[in-house]
């Protein structure tokens, strides 16, 4: 079973290393056809508007749309924005894989870059979470499970096989988020 990491833009290398550390076989996905060779996909952070542009070729967006509705996917930050069902600030296209509304760049300067220790449903030690120009989840659908919240805002969520984080777990040493994704793949 190979986990794909969308490698068009952003910090895909760090995600790839995290997954490999956990023993997963990883393939970087740069062409739409490569989606046929992976059984799950990580969509990294970066700039969602840029990712949208880069996905606008060779039916990449259309192929990704089918993929995210059928296979386990994990989006961090910009990746979470792409997987949402509604995006604001500004409105932009999204894949609708998770029933959430999300606001881009929602925290202004205070969360340009911030590190917080946050409790999660996993229990144990709080998790270090790195936020970089983070989005805020402003609506959570009934089928969405909140795995962690920070100051009242959900920051780690799951709906079926889809998981999103508004922070960057690939930038911390804690591997529990990636491990949780791999565990969810079965
Ligand atoms: N601000 C970016 C966006 O709106 C997301 C930031 C990130 O991925 N670190 O797409």
Tab-separated table of C-alpha atoms and ligand atoms in Angstrom:
chain	number	residue	atom	x	y	z
A	1	UNK	CA	0.000	0.000	0.000
A	2	UNK	CA	1.598	3.287	-1.112
A	3	UNK	CA	0.738	6.688	0.330
A	4	UNK	CA	0.903	9.543	-2.162
A	5	UNK	CA	2.073	13.021	-1.221
A	6	UNK	CA	0.907	15.765	-3.565
A	7	UNK	CA	4.197	17.367	-4.582
A	8	UNK	CA	3.271	20.441	-6.594
A	9	UNK	CA	4.102	23.073	-3.985
A	10	UNK	CA	4.706	23.431	-0.273
A	11	UNK	CA	6.389	21.190	2.286
A	12	UNK	CA	5.780	17.790	0.704
A	13	UNK	CA	9.293	16.532	1.467
A	14	UNK	CA	8.760	16.872	5.223
A	15	UNK	CA	5.488	14.886	4.994
A	16	UNK	CA	7.195	12.242	2.953
A	17	UNK	CA	9.935	11.860	5.591
A	18	UNK	CA	7.374	11.594	8.424
A	19	UNK	CA	5.461	8.828	6.642
A	20	UNK	CA	8.662	6.946	5.815
A	21	UNK	CA	9.800	7.204	9.435
A	22	UNK	CA	6.591	5.407	10.323
A	23	UNK	CA	7.363	2.647	7.832
A	24	UNK	CA	4.992	3.688	5.017
A	25	UNK	CA	5.877	3.380	1.382
A	26	UNK	CA	5.564	6.855	-0.149
A	27	UNK	CA	5.274	8.205	-3.695
A	28	UNK	CA	5.373	11.865	-4.685
A	29	UNK	CA	2.402	12.747	-6.893
A	30	UNK	CA	3.197	15.351	-9.568
A	31	UNK	CA	1.007	14.133	-12.432
A	32	UNK	CA	-2.697	13.292	-12.323
A	33	UNK	CA	-2.040	9.762	-13.641
A	34	UNK	CA	0.076	8.993	-10.556
A	35	UNK	CA	-3.099	9.089	-8.450
A	36	UNK	CA	-3.897	5.665	-9.931
A	37	UNK	CA	-0.825	4.210	-8.217
A	38	UNK	CA	-1.482	5.335	-4.630
A	39	UNK	CA	-4.070	4.212	-2.093
A	40	UNK	CA	-4.157	7.397	0.003
A	41	UNK	CA	-3.021	10.990	-0.373
A	42	UNK	CA	-1.477	13.704	1.782
A	43	UNK	CA	-2.085	17.270	0.587
A	44	UNK	CA	0.554	19.477	2.216
A	45	UNK	CA	0.444	23.080	3.324
A	46	UNK	CA	1.637	25.841	1.068
A	47	UNK	CA	-0.591	28.356	-0.662
A	48	UNK	CA	-4.017	27.000	-1.570
A	49	UNK	CA	-4.603	29.559	-4.352
A	50	UNK	CA	-1.318	28.512	-5.985
A	51	UNK	CA	-2.182	24.823	-5.581
A	52	UNK	CA	-5.529	25.499	-7.272
A	53	UNK	CA	-3.774	27.042	-10.267
A	54	UNK	CA	-1.288	24.183	-10.501
A	55	UNK	CA	-4.137	21.656	-10.377
A	56	UNK	CA	-5.934	23.350	-13.246
A	57	UNK	CA	-4.175	21.327	-15.947
A	58	UNK	CA	-4.522	17.908	-17.550
A	59	UNK	CA	-7.749	17.118	-15.644
A	60	UNK	CA	-5.746	17.054	-12.389
A	61	UNK	CA	-8.517	18.762	-10.402
A	62	UNK	CA	-11.216	16.450	-11.783
A	63	UNK	CA	-9.119	13.371	-11.015
A	64	UNK	CA	-8.315	14.619	-7.534
A	65	UNK	CA	-12.014	15.295	-6.919
A	66	UNK	CA	-12.835	11.638	-7.612
A	67	UNK	CA	-9.864	10.462	-5.524
A	68	UNK	CA	-10.717	12.441	-2.372
A	69	UNK	CA	-14.275	11.118	-2.410
A	70	UNK	CA	-13.090	7.526	-2.536
A	71	UNK	CA	-9.752	7.190	-0.736
A	72	UNK	CA	-8.198	8.254	2.584
A	73	UNK	CA	-6.786	11.781	2.409
A	74	UNK	CA	-5.022	14.037	4.873
A	75	UNK	CA	-4.737	17.780	4.279
A	76	UNK	CA	-2.664	20.172	6.353
A	77	UNK	CA	-3.259	23.912	6.296
A	78	UNK	CA	-3.562	24.752	2.561
A	79	UNK	CA	-4.392	21.054	2.066
A	80	UNK	CA	-7.199	21.380	4.623
A	81	UNK	CA	-8.504	24.390	2.681
A	82	UNK	CA	-8.620	22.301	-0.501
A	83	UNK	CA	-10.473	19.430	1.192
A	84	UNK	CA	-13.143	21.692	2.775
A	85	UNK	CA	-16.645	22.126	1.405
A	86	UNK	CA	-16.739	25.939	1.703
A	87	UNK	CA	-13.874	28.453	1.683
A	88	UNK	CA	-14.005	32.119	2.650
A	89	UNK	CA	-11.545	35.053	2.604
A	90	UNK	CA	-11.814	34.929	-0.344
A	91	UNK	CA	-14.236	32.311	-1.614
A	92	UNK	CA	-12.433	29.779	-3.795
A	93	UNK	CA	-12.968	26.339	-5.290
A	94	UNK	CA	-12.584	23.349	-3.004
A	95	UNK	CA	-12.995	19.598	-3.209
A	96	UNK	CA	-15.820	19.169	-0.696
A	97	UNK	CA	-14.345	16.045	0.905
A	98	UNK	CA	-15.024	17.226	4.466
A	99	UNK	CA	-18.168	19.048	5.569
A	100	UNK	CA	-16.485	22.135	7.026
A	101	UNK	CA	-16.358	25.827	6.237
A	102	UNK	CA	-12.866	27.290	6.489
A	103	UNK	CA	-11.556	30.850	6.530
A	104	UNK	CA	-8.134	31.459	5.017
A	105	UNK	CA	-5.488	33.493	6.861
A	106	UNK	CA	-7.944	33.892	9.711
A	107	UNK	CA	-5.664	34.822	12.576
A	108	UNK	CA	-3.827	37.806	11.123
A	109	UNK	CA	-0.381	38.617	12.404
A	110	UNK	CA	-0.671	36.786	15.742
A	111	UNK	CA	-0.741	33.438	13.925
A	112	UNK	CA	1.649	34.341	11.087
A	113	UNK	CA	3.703	31.723	12.793
A	114	UNK	CA	3.000	30.386	16.259
A	115	UNK	CA	3.670	27.234	18.230
A	116	UNK	CA	1.169	26.000	20.825
A	117	UNK	CA	0.934	22.942	23.055
A	118	UNK	CA	-2.530	21.510	22.520
A	119	UNK	CA	-4.434	18.616	24.102
A	120	UNK	CA	-5.951	16.070	21.716
A	121	UNK	CA	-8.478	13.243	21.947
A	122	UNK	CA	-5.525	10.845	21.969
A	123	UNK	CA	-4.761	11.886	25.541
A	124	UNK	CA	-1.193	11.678	26.759
A	125	UNK	CA	1.111	14.642	26.412
A	126	UNK	CA	-0.192	17.788	24.731
A	127	UNK	CA	0.895	17.996	21.120
A	128	UNK	CA	3.204	20.684	19.751
A	129	UNK	CA	1.335	22.411	16.923
A	130	UNK	CA	3.001	24.793	14.469
A	131	UNK	CA	0.592	27.284	12.875
A	132	UNK	CA	1.683	29.255	9.794
A	133	UNK	CA	-0.803	31.719	8.275
A	134	UNK	CA	-3.370	29.247	9.497
A	135	UNK	CA	-6.987	28.993	8.401
A	136	UNK	CA	-9.838	28.795	10.926
A	137	UNK	CA	-12.604	26.226	10.724
A	138	UNK	CA	-15.810	28.261	11.099
A	139	UNK	CA	-18.438	25.536	10.619
A	140	UNK	CA	-18.255	21.834	11.407
A	141	UNK	CA	-20.735	19.408	9.837
A	142	UNK	CA	-22.589	16.817	11.911
A	143	UNK	CA	-20.444	13.899	10.692
A	144	UNK	CA	-17.143	15.569	11.519
A	145	UNK	CA	-15.198	14.486	14.605
A	146	UNK	CA	-13.018	17.099	16.316
A	147	UNK	CA	-9.699	15.546	17.382
A	148	UNK	CA	-8.241	18.733	18.894
A	149	UNK	CA	-9.231	22.351	19.475
A	150	UNK	CA	-7.137	25.357	20.355
A	151	UNK	CA	-8.765	28.325	22.103
A	152	UNK	CA	-12.190	27.141	20.972
A	153	UNK	CA	-11.270	26.558	17.328
A	154	UNK	CA	-11.118	23.016	15.938
A	155	UNK	CA	-7.600	22.456	14.579
A	156	UNK	CA	-7.559	18.702	13.873
A	157	UNK	CA	-10.621	16.971	12.435
A	158	UNK	CA	-11.746	13.731	10.835
A	159	UNK	CA	-14.728	12.699	8.772
A	160	UNK	CA	-14.599	9.051	7.742
A	161	UNK	CA	-11.359	8.544	5.833
A	162	UNK	CA	-10.638	12.253	5.527
A	163	UNK	CA	-8.468	14.014	8.072
A	164	UNK	CA	-7.417	17.669	8.175
A	165	UNK	CA	-5.191	19.794	10.400
A	166	UNK	CA	-4.908	23.587	10.314
A	167	UNK	CA	-1.375	23.236	11.713
A	168	UNK	CA	1.780	21.569	10.359
A	169	UNK	CA	2.491	18.235	12.104
A	170	UNK	CA	5.333	17.574	9.650
A	171	UNK	CA	7.323	20.382	11.302
A	172	UNK	CA	7.257	18.838	14.797
A	173	UNK	CA	8.921	15.699	16.137
A	174	UNK	CA	5.629	14.218	17.344
A	175	UNK	CA	4.457	11.631	14.800
A	176	UNK	CA	1.047	10.925	16.341
A	177	UNK	CA	-0.927	12.778	13.655
A	178	UNK	CA	0.671	10.939	10.733
A	179	UNK	CA	0.430	7.684	12.693
A	180	UNK	CA	-3.281	8.312	13.209
A	181	UNK	CA	-3.734	8.838	9.473
A	182	UNK	CA	-1.903	5.607	8.636
A	183	UNK	CA	-3.900	3.746	11.284
A	184	UNK	CA	-7.154	5.056	9.763
A	185	UNK	CA	-6.098	3.605	6.402
A	186	UNK	CA	-6.315	0.180	7.996
B	1	LIG	N1	-2.429	30.818	4.055
B	1	LIG	C1	-2.364	29.659	3.206
B	1	LIG	C2	-3.598	29.560	2.320
B	1	LIG	O1	-4.495	30.300	2.470
B	1	LIG	C3	-2.211	28.398	4.010
B	1	LIG	C4	-0.936	28.479	4.816
B	1	LIG	C5	-0.215	27.190	4.969
B	1	LIG	O2	-0.486	26.183	4.316
B	1	LIG	N2	0.764	27.225	5.828
B	1	LIG	O3	-3.642	28.747	1.465
